[in-house]
DNA sequence: CTGAAAGCGCTTACAG
DNA sequence: CTGAAAGCGCTTACAG
């Protein structure tokens, strides 16, 4: 274990003050070229690496941001996180990632931890933000951007236009005169109440089909093919489904196979996240394609702007989506 | 934005010194009960949250650890990360996660960042550690634990016994007199040269089958069903394959389907990581089952011990694995 | 262009 | 059991 070399050692060896070393490190332009070179050489020779914790305390900037997400093991969030991480590294930020597990108590603890560590900003993903999160970040003046999560109170966010995407997927089926089921998680989450269900209804209205609440399925709990909800969908009038999650879509597909249904002949499916599993299924599953990496990347980019007090053009950014047709839909 | 309340404000309001407030926060037992309660009340009333950056500078402990992994979007690493994160939170650590993308230059930058931020330890995953990583962590005296990655130089690690697991999987096929292909990534990675290939050879020896190097396939690049390697496997003598990655196993399965092979009748597959995709495939893929969450969790637990200078029993921890037979093998 | 000094918000011997 | 003071390793006005 080598002795730690501090800014003080560099200053001594280079015959300048700590302030000058600091200026060189921070690329302050008003340092004489000659001095700068001398300091740079000493920095290199001594293999000096500034202590970011001390920098953080003195400058009140930690170049660390927090990322709160429901589940890192979920491909959807993991892909967003990769986009965030790449841009973060590019702008010299590090990310503290924490799984909220959609558990409010755990999330509160995470938020407290993150703020105690003086993160410069937070990217939040998942369902609706908790009150504690909103209050704490506001009190601390911490920059927040939502990624792949809907906005409740004017917080900047990056998403696709869920309402329009669900409307498009539903319309695709309605054009074929299918009875369309909408499979979501909790009806009360804003993303469902404010975007998915209205989008579904937009499509119905466009095609003059009346809304049947029995065709909205709330998928919950038991995350396996034995979840009775899957059976219920096939037992209903529906001949097609727009599904909010790829995992659920795959299970719906496999359940159909188990029941002897032919997909897409007897039943069609469009899912929402286009994660890699859609391509692993047989038939491959048609999906709304979201630019996950980009959503994360753009969210991080916006966060850097907010942290630098730069102007942010649009608070709500909608990135383009596509609907990719594979084996689970008939064209 | 609320004014920040510091330890100084608390000390003032409670009529004690900062030192006493600090002692209360750190649960130092030698504080009079009465004083302690008074301070606690003020802390609560003022909603005081200590600044972890200042604590870090003063105590030289940041309660933050770094996690370096090749790809967060890979289910295998994501699951390890979840185990790490859970235990980290339990011991009040936060984790800075960084994607190395298996890019040496990027990884070096990450290592420098992490050490500059004075992380108390690092959990490393992925292929062989770089020299820069080894040297820097050693010079800094930073604790390191490997998770799901093999040990090169006595660094503590948590794994399953890959050699034995591959031997078991291979033996399963040899018992049926199959010709077994071993599908790996780069032969030169220690995990392949020191564990997987020897394990495969152990099985051959046990069954008196001679080693045929043409049955070792190095999968690279083009990560899709069109990768010619997949075709090569079916074109070889092999009637079964032990595969190092679930993604590759699925593609191998789907390739077989494309070629009109029946799995498991014409060809059998055992994969290595038992991630969720194995259950999404049809037939579902048999797999070595690694306790990914546990590997991450145990690695983090060991790291906490090292950081606390506690004794660590075994430097190399092997967790139990299983082989789970599903539709891609014949029993 | 450069330095001296205060300050960031804590912890930790040391002394009592 | 408690306080005064030094120190952690930087940055940042301020002065020159």
Short mmCIF file of C-alpha atoms (C1' of nucleotides) in Angstrom, two decimals, chain B residues 17 19-20 23 31-32 35 57-58 60, chain D residues 1-10:
data_model
loop_
_atom_site.label_atom_id
_atom_site.label_comp_id
_atom_site.label_asym_id
_atom_site.label_seq_id
_atom_site.Cartn_x
_atom_site.Cartn_y
_atom_site.Cartn_z
CA UNK B 17 -20.48 20.28 21.45
CA UNK B 19 -18.31 16.04 19.29
CA UNK B 20 -21.23 14.94 21.38
CA UNK B 23 -21.06 10.52 19.24
CA UNK B 31 -22.98 9.35 26.14
CA UNK B 32 -25.24 10.00 29.08
CA UNK B 35 -27.86 14.02 26.84
CA UNK B 57 -13.37 12.87 4.44
CA UNK B 58 -13.01 12.91 8.20
CA UNK B 60 -11.70 7.97 5.62
"C1'" DC D 1 -19.29 11.57 30.24
"C1'" DT D 2 -18.00 15.91 27.48
"C1'" DG D 3 -15.50 19.73 25.02
"C1'" DA D 4 -11.75 22.24 22.42
"C1'" DA D 5 -9.03 21.71 18.69
"C1'" DA D 6 -6.74 19.68 15.01
"C1'" DG D 7 -7.26 17.53 10.84
"C1'" DC D 8 -9.31 15.07 6.63
"C1'" DG D 9 -7.77 17.15 1.28
"C1'" DC D 10 -9.57 19.90 -1.37
#
